[in-house]
PDB file of C-alpha atoms in Angstrom:
ATOM      1  CA  MET A1069     -22.534  -8.118   1.430  1.00  0.00           C
ATOM      2  CA  GLU A1070     -19.434  -7.356   3.488  1.00  0.00           C
ATOM      3  CA  PRO A1071     -18.958  -3.703   4.512  1.00  0.00           C
ATOM      4  CA  ASP A1072     -15.435  -3.683   3.039  1.00  0.00           C
ATOM      5  CA  PRO A1073     -15.235  -6.513   0.477  1.00  0.00           C
ATOM      6  CA  PHE A1074     -11.800  -5.633  -0.946  1.00  0.00           C
ATOM      7  CA  GLY A1075     -10.173  -4.175   2.159  1.00  0.00           C
ATOM      8  CA  GLU A1076      -9.682  -0.790   0.455  1.00  0.00           C
ATOM      9  CA  GLY A1077     -12.604   1.163   1.918  1.00  0.00           C
ATOM     10  CA  VAL A1078     -16.345   0.834   2.333  1.00  0.00           C
ATOM     11  CA  ASN A1079     -17.034   2.591  -0.986  1.00  0.00           C
ATOM     12  CA  ILE A1080     -14.931   0.203  -3.110  1.00  0.00           C
ATOM     13  CA  VAL A1081     -17.352  -2.403  -4.477  1.00  0.00           C
ATOM     14  CA  ILE A1082     -15.933  -3.095  -7.967  1.00  0.00           C
ATOM     15  CA  PRO A1083     -12.710  -5.050  -8.636  1.00  0.00           C
ATOM     16  CA  ALA A1084      -9.688  -3.143  -9.867  1.00  0.00           C
ATOM     17  CA  LYS A1085      -8.970  -2.781 -13.576  1.00  0.00           C
ATOM     18  CA  THR A1086      -5.628  -2.558 -15.302  1.00  0.00           C
ATOM     19  CA  GLU A1087      -6.001   1.119 -16.259  1.00  0.00           C
ATOM     20  CA  PRO A1088      -8.797   3.705 -16.039  1.00  0.00           C
ATOM     21  CA  PHE A1089     -10.541   4.654 -19.284  1.00  0.00           C
ATOM     22  CA  PHE A1090     -10.919   8.292 -20.302  1.00  0.00           C
ATOM     23  CA  GLU A1091     -13.586   9.086 -22.851  1.00  0.00           C
ATOM     24  CA  THR A1092     -12.445  11.325 -25.699  1.00  0.00           C
ATOM     25  CA  ARG A1093     -13.855  12.318 -29.060  1.00  0.00           C
ATOM     26  CA  ARG A1094     -11.942   9.537 -30.808  1.00  0.00           C
ATOM     27  CA  THR A1095     -13.000   6.779 -28.397  1.00  0.00           C
ATOM     28  CA  ARG A1096     -16.614   7.916 -28.070  1.00  0.00           C
ATOM     29  CA  ARG A1097     -19.048   5.429 -29.619  1.00  0.00           C
ATOM     30  CA  GLY A1098     -20.864   6.672 -32.689  1.00  0.00           C
ATOM     31  CA  HIS A1099     -18.742   9.784 -33.187  1.00  0.00           C
ATOM     32  CA  GLY A1100     -18.962  11.009 -36.774  1.00  0.00           C
ATOM     33  CA  ARG A1101     -20.245   8.847 -39.586  1.00  0.00           C
ATOM     34  CA  LYS A1102     -18.356   5.721 -38.628  1.00  0.00           C
ATOM     35  CA  ALA A1103     -16.905   4.634 -35.319  1.00  0.00           C
ATOM     36  CA  SER A1104     -13.283   3.574 -35.346  1.00  0.00           C
ATOM     37  CA  LYS A1105     -12.256   0.031 -34.469  1.00  0.00           C
ATOM     38  CA  SER A1106     -10.416   1.221 -31.380  1.00  0.00           C
ATOM     39  CA  SER A1107     -13.627   2.703 -29.963  1.00  0.00           C
ATOM     40  CA  ILE A1108     -15.502  -0.601 -30.042  1.00  0.00           C
ATOM     41  CA  GLY A1109     -15.978  -1.921 -26.529  1.00  0.00           C
ATOM     42  CA  HIS A1110     -15.377   1.427 -24.807  1.00  0.00           C
ATOM     43  CA  GLY A1111     -18.802   2.931 -25.376  1.00  0.00           C
ATOM     44  CA  GLY A1112     -20.524   0.879 -22.671  1.00  0.00           C
ATOM     45  CA  LEU A1113     -19.655   0.212 -19.066  1.00  0.00           C
ATOM     46  CA  ASP A1114     -17.018  -2.376 -18.216  1.00  0.00           C
ATOM     47  CA  HIS A1115     -18.876  -3.582 -15.094  1.00  0.00           C
ATOM     48  CA  PRO A1116     -22.638  -4.031 -14.568  1.00  0.00           C
ATOM     49  CA  HIS A1117     -22.544  -2.036 -11.305  1.00  0.00           C
ATOM     50  CA  GLN A1118     -20.410   0.790 -12.681  1.00  0.00           C
ATOM     51  CA  LEU A1119     -22.063   4.202 -12.954  1.00  0.00           C
ATOM     52  CA  PRO A1120     -21.545   6.548 -15.920  1.00  0.00           C
ATOM     53  CA  LEU A1121     -18.684   8.981 -15.435  1.00  0.00           C
ATOM     54  CA  VAL A1122     -18.453  12.300 -17.283  1.00  0.00           C
ATOM     55  CA  THR A1123     -15.118  14.111 -17.565  1.00  0.00           C
ATOM     56  CA  GLY A1124     -15.449  17.805 -18.315  1.00  0.00           C
ATOM     57  CA  ARG A1125     -13.206  19.951 -20.445  1.00  0.00           C
ATOM     58  CA  PRO A1126     -10.316  21.768 -18.769  1.00  0.00           C
ATOM     59  CA  HIS A1127     -11.427  25.150 -17.479  1.00  0.00           C
ATOM     60  CA  PHE A1128      -8.730  27.842 -17.429  1.00  0.00           C
ATOM     61  CA  GLN A1129      -8.748  30.743 -15.009  1.00  0.00           C
ATOM     62  CA  ARG A1130      -6.079  33.039 -13.695  1.00  0.00           C
ATOM     63  CA  ASP A1131      -3.124  30.956 -12.446  1.00  0.00           C
ATOM     64  CA  ARG A1132      -5.161  27.745 -12.367  1.00  0.00           C
ATOM     65  CA  CYS A1133      -6.739  24.961 -14.432  1.00  0.00           C
ATOM     66  CA  SER A1134      -9.707  22.827 -13.341  1.00  0.00           C
ATOM     67  CA  VAL A1135     -11.054  19.465 -14.559  1.00  0.00           C
ATOM     68  CA  ARG A1136     -14.421  18.317 -13.204  1.00  0.00           C
ATOM     69  CA  LEU A1137     -15.553  14.692 -12.875  1.00  0.00           C
ATOM     70  CA  VAL A1138     -19.228  13.832 -12.302  1.00  0.00           C
ATOM     71  CA  GLN A1139     -20.352  10.262 -11.685  1.00  0.00           C
ATOM     72  CA  GLY A1140     -23.953   9.082 -11.642  1.00  0.00           C
ATOM     73  CA  ASP A1141     -26.952  11.293 -10.960  1.00  0.00           C
ATOM     74  CA  PHE A1142     -25.203  13.925  -8.877  1.00  0.00           C
ATOM     75  CA  HIS A1143     -27.256  16.267  -6.687  1.00  0.00           C
ATOM     76  CA  ALA A1144     -25.225  18.542  -4.445  1.00  0.00           C
ATOM     77  CA  SER A1145     -25.837  18.000  -0.749  1.00  0.00           C
ATOM     78  CA  GLY A1146     -23.713  20.920   0.414  1.00  0.00           C
ATOM     79  CA  ARG A1147     -20.927  18.797   1.895  1.00  0.00           C
ATOM     80  CA  ARG A1148     -17.509  19.669   0.515  1.00  0.00           C
ATOM     81  CA  TYR A1149     -14.045  18.283   1.137  1.00  0.00           C
ATOM     82  CA  VAL A1150     -10.625  19.515   0.032  1.00  0.00           C
ATOM     83  CA  VAL A1151      -7.562  17.300  -0.463  1.00  0.00           C
ATOM     84  CA  ALA A1152      -4.178  19.029  -0.691  1.00  0.00           C
ATOM     85  CA  SER A1153      -1.907  17.015  -2.977  1.00  0.00           C
ATOM     86  CA  ASP A1154       1.731  17.412  -3.959  1.00  0.00           C
ATOM     87  CA  ARG A1155       1.748  14.208  -6.079  1.00  0.00           C
ATOM     88  CA  SER A1156       3.676  12.251  -3.449  1.00  0.00           C
ATOM     89  CA  GLU A1157       2.849   8.770  -2.173  1.00  0.00           C
ATOM     90  CA  GLU A1158       1.366  10.095   1.067  1.00  0.00           C
ATOM     91  CA  SER A1159      -0.868  12.588  -0.727  1.00  0.00           C
ATOM     92  CA  ARG A1160      -1.904   9.832  -3.130  1.00  0.00           C
ATOM     93  CA  TYR A1161      -3.095   7.783  -0.188  1.00  0.00           C
ATOM     94  CA  ALA A1162      -4.966  10.844   1.112  1.00  0.00           C
ATOM     95  CA  ILE A1163      -6.920  10.920  -2.174  1.00  0.00           C
ATOM     96  CA  GLU A1164      -7.590   7.192  -1.995  1.00  0.00           C
ATOM     97  CA  TRP A1165      -8.778   7.441   1.596  1.00  0.00           C
ATOM     98  CA  ALA A1166     -11.073  10.387   0.810  1.00  0.00           C
ATOM     99  CA  ILE A1167     -12.775   8.604  -2.099  1.00  0.00           C
ATOM    100  CA  SER A1168     -12.917   5.111  -0.620  1.00  0.00           C
ATOM    101  CA  THR A1169     -13.971   6.027   2.927  1.00  0.00           C
ATOM    102  CA  VAL A1170     -15.074   9.642   3.431  1.00  0.00           C
ATOM    103  CA  LEU A1171     -17.305  10.501   0.460  1.00  0.00           C
ATOM    104  CA  ARG A1172     -21.042   9.827   0.340  1.00  0.00           C
ATOM    105  CA  ASP A1173     -23.662  10.442  -2.348  1.00  0.00           C
ATOM    106  CA  GLY A1174     -24.081  14.132  -3.093  1.00  0.00           C
ATOM    107  CA  ASP A1175     -20.666  15.153  -1.741  1.00  0.00           C
ATOM    108  CA  GLU A1176     -18.198  17.289  -3.666  1.00  0.00           C
ATOM    109  CA  LEU A1177     -14.440  16.797  -3.471  1.00  0.00           C
ATOM    110  CA  PHE A1178     -11.744  19.289  -4.505  1.00  0.00           C
ATOM    111  CA  ILE A1179      -8.275  17.871  -5.172  1.00  0.00           C
ATOM    112  CA  VAL A1180      -5.831  20.764  -5.257  1.00  0.00           C
ATOM    113  CA  THR A1181      -2.127  20.915  -6.063  1.00  0.00           C
ATOM    114  CA  VAL A1182      -0.187  24.184  -5.788  1.00  0.00           C
ATOM    115  CA  VAL A1183       3.217  24.711  -7.421  1.00  0.00           C
ATOM    116  CA  GLU A1184       5.335  27.500  -5.992  1.00  0.00           C
ATOM    117  CA  THR A1185       6.831  29.740  -8.668  1.00  0.00           C
ATOM    118  CA  ASP A1186       7.570  33.377  -9.398  1.00  0.00           C
ATOM    119  CA  SER A1187       7.972  33.157 -13.164  1.00  0.00           C
ATOM    120  CA  LYS A1188       4.922  31.108 -14.218  1.00  0.00           C
ATOM    121  CA  LEU A1189       2.182  33.413 -13.009  1.00  0.00           C
ATOM    122  CA  ASP A1190      -0.245  34.742 -15.601  1.00  0.00           C
ATOM    123  CA  PRO A1191       0.502  38.305 -16.706  1.00  0.00           C
ATOM    124  CA  ALA A1192      -2.046  41.047 -16.416  1.00  0.00           C
ATOM    125  CA  SER A1193      -4.518  41.724 -19.211  1.00  0.00           C
ATOM    126  CA  GLY A1194      -3.196  43.611 -22.230  1.00  0.00           C
ATOM    127  CA  ALA A1195       0.248  42.002 -22.078  1.00  0.00           C
ATOM    128  CA  GLN A1196       2.710  41.723 -24.921  1.00  0.00           C
ATOM    129  CA  PRO A1197       2.588  38.830 -27.460  1.00  0.00           C
ATOM    130  CA  ALA A1198       5.638  37.239 -25.824  1.00  0.00           C
ATOM    131  CA  ASP A1199       3.790  37.168 -22.513  1.00  0.00           C
ATOM    132  CA  ARG A1200       0.836  35.501 -24.187  1.00  0.00           C
ATOM    133  CA  VAL A1201       3.055  32.687 -25.459  1.00  0.00           C
ATOM    134  CA  LEU A1202       4.436  32.228 -21.958  1.00  0.00           C
ATOM    135  CA  LYS A1203       0.907  32.190 -20.583  1.00  0.00           C
ATOM    136  CA  LEU A1204      -0.078  29.388 -22.970  1.00  0.00           C
ATOM    137  CA  ARG A1205       2.905  27.313 -21.853  1.00  0.00           C
ATOM    138  CA  ASN A1206       1.983  27.808 -18.210  1.00  0.00           C
ATOM    139  CA  GLN A1207      -1.610  26.822 -18.943  1.00  0.00           C
ATOM    140  CA  GLN A1208      -0.431  23.638 -20.635  1.00  0.00           C
ATOM    141  CA  GLU A1209       1.612  22.742 -17.569  1.00  0.00           C
ATOM    142  CA  ARG A1210      -1.368  23.308 -15.268  1.00  0.00           C
ATOM    143  CA  GLN A1211      -3.576  21.291 -17.599  1.00  0.00           C
ATOM    144  CA  THR A1212      -1.132  18.379 -17.429  1.00  0.00           C
ATOM    145  CA  LEU A1213      -1.087  18.477 -13.631  1.00  0.00           C
ATOM    146  CA  ALA A1214      -4.882  18.677 -13.477  1.00  0.00           C
ATOM    147  CA  PHE A1215      -5.276  15.664 -15.772  1.00  0.00           C
ATOM    148  CA  LEU A1216      -2.787  13.683 -13.678  1.00  0.00           C
ATOM    149  CA  LEU A1217      -4.940  14.311 -10.625  1.00  0.00           C
ATOM    150  CA  ALA A1218      -8.068  13.446 -12.621  1.00  0.00           C
ATOM    151  CA  LYS A1219      -6.548  10.171 -13.779  1.00  0.00           C
ATOM    152  CA  MET A1220      -5.596   9.296 -10.217  1.00  0.00           C
ATOM    153  CA  ALA A1221      -9.130  10.014  -8.997  1.00  0.00           C
ATOM    154  CA  THR A1222     -10.860   8.302 -11.939  1.00  0.00           C
ATOM    155  CA  GLY A1223      -9.084   5.000 -11.377  1.00  0.00           C
ATOM    156  CA  LEU A1224     -10.602   4.767  -7.899  1.00  0.00           C
ATOM    157  CA  LEU A1225     -13.913   6.516  -8.553  1.00  0.00           C
ATOM    158  CA  GLN A1226     -14.845   3.999 -11.265  1.00  0.00           C
ATOM    159  CA  ARG A1227     -14.667   1.245  -8.650  1.00  0.00           C
ATOM    160  CA  THR A1228     -17.371   2.877  -6.530  1.00  0.00           C
ATOM    161  CA  ARG A1229     -21.071   3.552  -6.960  1.00  0.00           C
ATOM    162  CA  LEU A1230     -20.844   7.037  -5.531  1.00  0.00           C
ATOM    163  CA  GLN A1231     -22.881   9.796  -7.143  1.00  0.00           C
ATOM    164  CA  VAL A1232     -20.421  12.582  -6.489  1.00  0.00           C
ATOM    165  CA  ALA A1233     -18.491  15.361  -8.207  1.00  0.00           C
ATOM    166  CA  ILE A1234     -14.710  15.732  -8.048  1.00  0.00           C
ATOM    167  CA  THR A1235     -12.873  18.860  -9.189  1.00  0.00           C
ATOM    168  CA  CYS A1236      -9.126  18.593  -9.821  1.00  0.00           C
ATOM    169  CA  GLN A1237      -7.266  21.903  -9.755  1.00  0.00           C
ATOM    170  CA  ALA A1238      -3.641  22.808 -10.510  1.00  0.00           C
ATOM    171  CA  TRP A1239      -2.386  26.191  -9.293  1.00  0.00           C
ATOM    172  CA  HIS A1240       0.688  28.374  -9.702  1.00  0.00           C
ATOM    173  CA  ALA A1241       1.344  30.618  -6.717  1.00  0.00           C
ATOM    174  CA  LYS A1242       4.176  32.368  -4.934  1.00  0.00           C
ATOM    175  CA  ASN A1243       3.365  30.701  -1.614  1.00  0.00           C
ATOM    176  CA  SER A1244       1.622  27.322  -1.630  1.00  0.00           C
ATOM    177  CA  ARG A1245       0.671  27.404   2.066  1.00  0.00           C
ATOM    178  CA  HIS A1246      -1.067  30.760   1.849  1.00  0.00           C
ATOM    179  CA  MET A1247      -2.836  29.700  -1.341  1.00  0.00           C
ATOM    180  CA  LEU A1248      -4.137  26.511   0.300  1.00  0.00           C
ATOM    181  CA  LEU A1249      -5.527  28.540   3.183  1.00  0.00           C
ATOM    182  CA  ASP A1250      -7.234  30.902   0.721  1.00  0.00           C
ATOM    183  CA  ILE A1251      -8.759  27.933  -1.130  1.00  0.00           C
ATOM    184  CA  VAL A1252     -10.089  26.508   2.129  1.00  0.00           C
ATOM    185  CA  ASP A1253     -11.601  29.849   3.114  1.00  0.00           C
ATOM    186  CA  TYR A1254     -13.210  30.214  -0.326  1.00  0.00           C
ATOM    187  CA  TYR A1255     -14.832  26.761  -0.593  1.00  0.00           C
ATOM    188  CA  GLU A1256     -15.563  26.393   3.155  1.00  0.00           C
ATOM    189  CA  PRO A1257     -15.273  22.585   3.229  1.00  0.00           C
ATOM    190  CA  ILE A1258     -16.183  20.322   6.111  1.00  0.00           C
ATOM    191  CA  MET A1259     -12.662  18.936   6.290  1.00  0.00           C
ATOM    192  CA  LEU A1260      -9.206  19.423   4.801  1.00  0.00           C
ATOM    193  CA  ILE A1261      -7.342  16.178   4.081  1.00  0.00           C
ATOM    194  CA  VAL A1262      -3.562  16.076   3.682  1.00  0.00           C
ATOM    195  CA  GLY A1263      -0.823  13.451   3.666  1.00  0.00           C
ATOM    196  CA  SER A1264       1.450  12.955   6.642  1.00  0.00           C
ATOM    197  CA  ARG A1265       4.570  13.730   4.587  1.00  0.00           C
ATOM    198  CA  GLY A1266       5.138  15.346   1.232  1.00  0.00           C
ATOM    199  CA  VAL A1267       7.858  15.376  -1.387  1.00  0.00           C
ATOM    200  CA  GLY A1268      10.329  17.034   0.969  1.00  0.00           C
ATOM    201  CA  GLN A1269       9.953  14.460   3.733  1.00  0.00           C
ATOM    202  CA  LEU A1270      12.711  14.138   6.321  1.00  0.00           C
ATOM    203  CA  LYS A1271      13.467  11.228   8.606  1.00  0.00           C
ATOM    204  CA  GLY A1272      12.586  11.771  12.237  1.00  0.00           C
ATOM    205  CA  ILE A1273       9.806  14.295  11.570  1.00  0.00           C
ATOM    206  CA  LEU A1274       6.288  13.158  12.431  1.00  0.00           C
ATOM    207  CA  LEU A1275       4.469  15.531  10.076  1.00  0.00           C
ATOM    208  CA  GLY A1276       5.553  17.461   7.035  1.00  0.00           C
ATOM    209  CA  SER A1277       6.060  21.193   7.352  1.00  0.00           C
ATOM    210  CA  THR A1278       3.056  22.016   5.136  1.00  0.00           C
ATOM    211  CA  ALA A1279       0.764  19.613   7.000  1.00  0.00           C
ATOM    212  CA  HIS A1280       1.882  21.038  10.336  1.00  0.00           C
ATOM    213  CA  TYR A1281       1.309  24.594   9.091  1.00  0.00           C
ATOM    214  CA  LEU A1282      -2.200  23.769   7.865  1.00  0.00           C
ATOM    215  CA  ILE A1283      -3.083  22.164  11.185  1.00  0.00           C
ATOM    216  CA  GLN A1284      -2.051  25.332  12.990  1.00  0.00           C
ATOM    217  CA  LYS A1285      -3.617  27.886  10.614  1.00  0.00           C
ATOM    218  CA  SER A1286      -6.581  26.205   8.905  1.00  0.00           C
ATOM    219  CA  SER A1287     -10.079  27.444   9.688  1.00  0.00           C
ATOM    220  CA  VAL A1288     -11.569  23.939   9.257  1.00  0.00           C
ATOM    221  CA  PRO A1289     -10.627  20.563  10.776  1.00  0.00           C
ATOM    222  CA  VAL A1290      -7.589  18.920   9.177  1.00  0.00           C
ATOM    223  CA  MET A1291      -7.345  15.161   8.711  1.00  0.00           C
ATOM    224  CA  VAL A1292      -3.830  13.769   8.253  1.00  0.00           C
ATOM    225  CA  ALA A1293      -4.073  10.532   6.267  1.00  0.00           C
ATOM    226  CA  ARG A1294      -1.335   8.055   7.060  1.00  0.00           C
ATOM    227  CA  ARG A1295      -0.743   4.926   5.044  1.00  0.00           C
ATOM    228  CA  LYS A1296      -1.419   1.695   6.898  1.00  0.00           C
ATOM    229  CA  LEU A1297       1.572  -0.424   7.799  1.00  0.00           C
ATOM    230  CA  LYS A1298       1.479  -3.746   5.973  1.00  0.00           C
ATOM    231  CA  ARG A1299       2.866  -6.775   7.755  1.00  0.00           C
ATOM    232  CA  THR A1300       4.970  -9.013   5.554  1.00  0.00           C
ATOM    233  CA  VAL A1301       3.614 -12.560   5.550  1.00  0.00           C
ATOM    234  CA  ILE A1302       5.870 -15.311   4.203  1.00  0.00           C
ATOM    235  CA  ARG A1303       3.803 -18.246   3.084  1.00  0.00           C
ATOM    236  CA  GLY A1304       4.995 -21.794   2.499  1.00  0.00           C
ATOM    237  CA  THR A1305       7.918 -21.641   4.958  1.00  0.00           C
ATOM    238  CA  ALA A1306       6.297 -23.156   8.048  1.00  0.00           C
ATOM    239  CA  HIS A1307       7.887 -26.553   7.328  1.00  0.00           C
ATOM    240  CA  LEU A1308      11.394 -25.107   7.402  1.00  0.00           C
ATOM    241  CA  ALA A1309      13.052 -26.099  10.691  1.00  0.00           C
ATOM    242  CA  PRO A1310      15.932 -24.261  12.403  1.00  0.00           C
ATOM    243  CA  HIS A1311      18.249 -27.245  11.767  1.00  0.00           C
ATOM    244  CA  ARG A1312      17.774 -26.915   8.006  1.00  0.00           C
ATOM    245  CA  VAL A1313      21.105 -27.204   6.215  1.00  0.00           C
ATOM    246  CA  PRO A1314      22.147 -23.818   4.783  1.00  0.00           C
ATOM    247  CA  ARG A1315      22.829 -23.388   1.104  1.00  0.00           C
ATOM    248  CA  VAL A1316      26.382 -23.978  -0.092  1.00  0.00           C
ATOM    249  CA  PRO A1317      28.109 -23.267  -3.421  1.00  0.00           C
ATOM    250  CA  LEU A1318      27.908 -25.940  -6.093  1.00  0.00           C
ATOM    251  CA  ALA A1319      31.670 -26.593  -5.859  1.00  0.00           C
ATOM    252  CA  GLN A1320      31.271 -27.528  -2.172  1.00  0.00           C
ATOM    253  CA  ALA A1321      28.108 -29.584  -2.612  1.00  0.00           C
ATOM    254  CA  ALA A1322      28.142 -33.242  -1.504  1.00  0.00           C
ATOM    255  CA  ILE A1323      25.672 -36.127  -1.469  1.00  0.00           C
ATOM    256  CA  ASP A1324      24.622 -37.255   2.004  1.00  0.00           C
ATOM    257  CA  LYS A1325      24.116 -41.026   2.251  1.00  0.00           C
ATOM    258  CA  ALA A1326      22.182 -40.760   5.495  1.00  0.00           C
ATOM    259  CA  GLY A1327      19.506 -38.326   6.425  1.00  0.00           C
ATOM    260  CA  PRO A1328      19.526 -36.070   9.484  1.00  0.00           C
ATOM    261  CA  GLY A1329      17.516 -38.642  11.515  1.00  0.00           C
ATOM    262  CA  ARG A1330      20.059 -41.406  10.889  1.00  0.00           C
ATOM    263  CA  ASP A1331      22.936 -39.157  11.966  1.00  0.00           C
ATOM    264  CA  LYS A1332      21.181 -38.452  15.257  1.00  0.00           C
ATOM    265  CA  ASP A1333      20.685 -42.165  15.977  1.00  0.00           C
ATOM    266  CA  VAL A1334      24.347 -42.899  15.305  1.00  0.00           C
ATOM    267  CA  ALA A1335      25.417 -40.098  17.635  1.00  0.00           C
ATOM    268  CA  ASP A1336      23.166 -41.469  20.415  1.00  0.00           C
ATOM    269  CA  MET A1337      24.648 -44.955  20.009  1.00  0.00           C
ATOM    270  CA  ARG A1338      28.168 -43.580  20.203  1.00  0.00           C
ATOM    271  CA  GLN A1339      27.364 -41.719  23.393  1.00  0.00           C
ATOM    272  CA  ALA A1340      25.877 -44.882  24.958  1.00  0.00           C
ATOM    273  CA  LEU A1341      28.981 -46.934  24.097  1.00  0.00           C
ATOM    274  CA  GLU A1342      31.244 -44.255  25.507  1.00  0.00           C
ATOM    275  CA  ARG A1343      29.287 -44.242  28.774  1.00  0.00           C
ATOM    276  CA  GLU A1344      29.569 -48.045  29.083  1.00  0.00           C
ATOM    277  CA  GLU A1345      33.321 -47.909  28.486  1.00  0.00           C
ATOM    278  CA  GLU A1346      33.713 -45.210  31.119  1.00  0.00           C
ATOM    279  CA  GLU A1347      31.741 -47.259  33.667  1.00  0.00           C
ATOM    280  CA  GLU A1348      33.848 -50.352  32.970  1.00  0.00           C
ATOM    281  CA  LEU A1349      37.084 -48.408  33.392  1.00  0.00           C
ATOM    282  CA  ALA A1350      35.790 -46.991  36.664  1.00  0.00           C
ATOM    283  CA  ARG A1351      35.095 -50.525  38.002  1.00  0.00           C
ATOM    284  CA  ARG A1352      38.565 -51.718  37.048  1.00  0.00           C
ATOM    285  CA  ASP A1353      40.192 -48.750  38.725  1.00  0.00           C
ATOM    286  CA  SER A1354      38.265 -49.499  41.943  1.00  0.00           C
ATOM    287  CA  GLY A1355      39.674 -53.129  42.020  1.00  0.00           C
ATOM    288  CA  ALA A1356      36.377 -54.943  41.609  1.00  0.00           C
ATOM    289  CA  ASP A1357      36.219 -57.747  39.001  1.00  0.00           C
ATOM    290  CA  PRO A1358      32.774 -57.924  37.479  1.00  0.00           C
ATOM    291  CA  ASP A1359      33.356 -61.581  36.328  1.00  0.00           C
ATOM    292  CA  ALA A1360      34.395 -62.693  39.824  1.00  0.00           C
ATOM    293  CA  ASP A1361      31.372 -61.058  41.363  1.00  0.00           C
ATOM    294  CA  ALA A1362      29.170 -62.865  38.878  1.00  0.00           C
ATOM    295  CA  ASP A1363      30.780 -66.286  39.794  1.00  0.00           C
ATOM    296  CA  ASN A1364      30.306 -65.663  43.531  1.00  0.00           C
ATOM    297  CA  ASP A1365      26.672 -64.860  42.950  1.00  0.00           C
ATOM    298  CA  ASP A1366      26.218 -68.159  41.060  1.00  0.00           C
ATOM    299  CA  ASP A1367      27.869 -70.174  43.907  1.00  0.00           C
ATOM    300  CA  ASP A1368      25.619 -68.586  46.494  1.00  0.00           C
ATOM    301  CA  ASP A1369      22.569 -69.506  44.443  1.00  0.00           C
ATOM    302  CA  GLU A1370      23.696 -73.160  44.188  1.00  0.00           C
ATOM    303  CA  ASP A1371      24.271 -73.402  47.983  1.00  0.00           C
ATOM    304  CA  GLU A1372      20.819 -72.049  48.665  1.00  0.00           C
ATOM    305  CA  ASP A1373      19.306 -74.661  46.320  1.00  0.00           C
ATOM    306  CA  GLU A1374      21.113 -77.542  48.073  1.00  0.00           C
ATOM    307  CA  ASP A1375      20.013 -76.353  51.518  1.00  0.00           C
ATOM    308  CA  GLY A1376      16.477 -76.244  50.295  1.00  0.00           C
ATOM    309  CA  LYS A1377      16.622 -79.854  49.047  1.00  0.00           C
ATOM    310  CA  VAL A1378      18.068 -81.167  52.347  1.00  0.00           C
ATOM    311  CA  ALA A1379      15.425 -79.413  54.333  1.00  0.00           C
ATOM    312  CA  GLY A1380      12.795 -80.964  52.124  1.00  0.00           C
TER     313      GLY A1380
END
């Protein structure tokens, strides 16, 4: 088997599906007395090499929400990785690169997104009923962000045979950079993976401000994942020559009676005739008569023949 059969990483061994499947109580096979029609076909695995994936319930803590994914027979090996995501394209590729290339069996991955805010932090215990309602709204927002990260990770994790655990966390904090450093110090991962640019990317800057800050301040190595440049390949245009006639509007279209090869032959013939006419005009201007020269040559040949007969 090839080390990278799909060109997306050494861990990707299952073809892509249209959309990842999330198991819920309604779609779980055999739930209740009678399974619904929509749950038929979702109870088993879609691919023979696909490992079972368990999605845990959202776990709420102060200013954060976590969703844990466990695939296969997971046994922690002690290796941990953290991916800082801001839901941009570059951070999305950082998640893809971590799952498809970095992870091995027994590893644990933390995908973290931090939203800076001053008004969505959880109030202290014993707050007023109005604060409790606000806290529930903030928890719902974090839960939505955590499930978005989980969906992003599930779509790629289901295409691997890794026996790993992935925890998706959504945070609310006053300063996202300081919070990311605290998360790194708490989990003590082997590596911190970030995207080269985030949502606030600017032209002319090599790295985003957050990525540059983490490189300078992080206590663990930082890997900046950069999306590969794809070369555009235009197929089926090798037969198009530079002399191809450009497209014209329909009102100016005309039917050519002769092809481009015939036109070239006619042009060559015209050039040859023009050269002959120029040579003939040059002879006339010089005073030499080509017909007279031809007659003199014939007379000389006849004299030579007569001399030969007499000598014989």
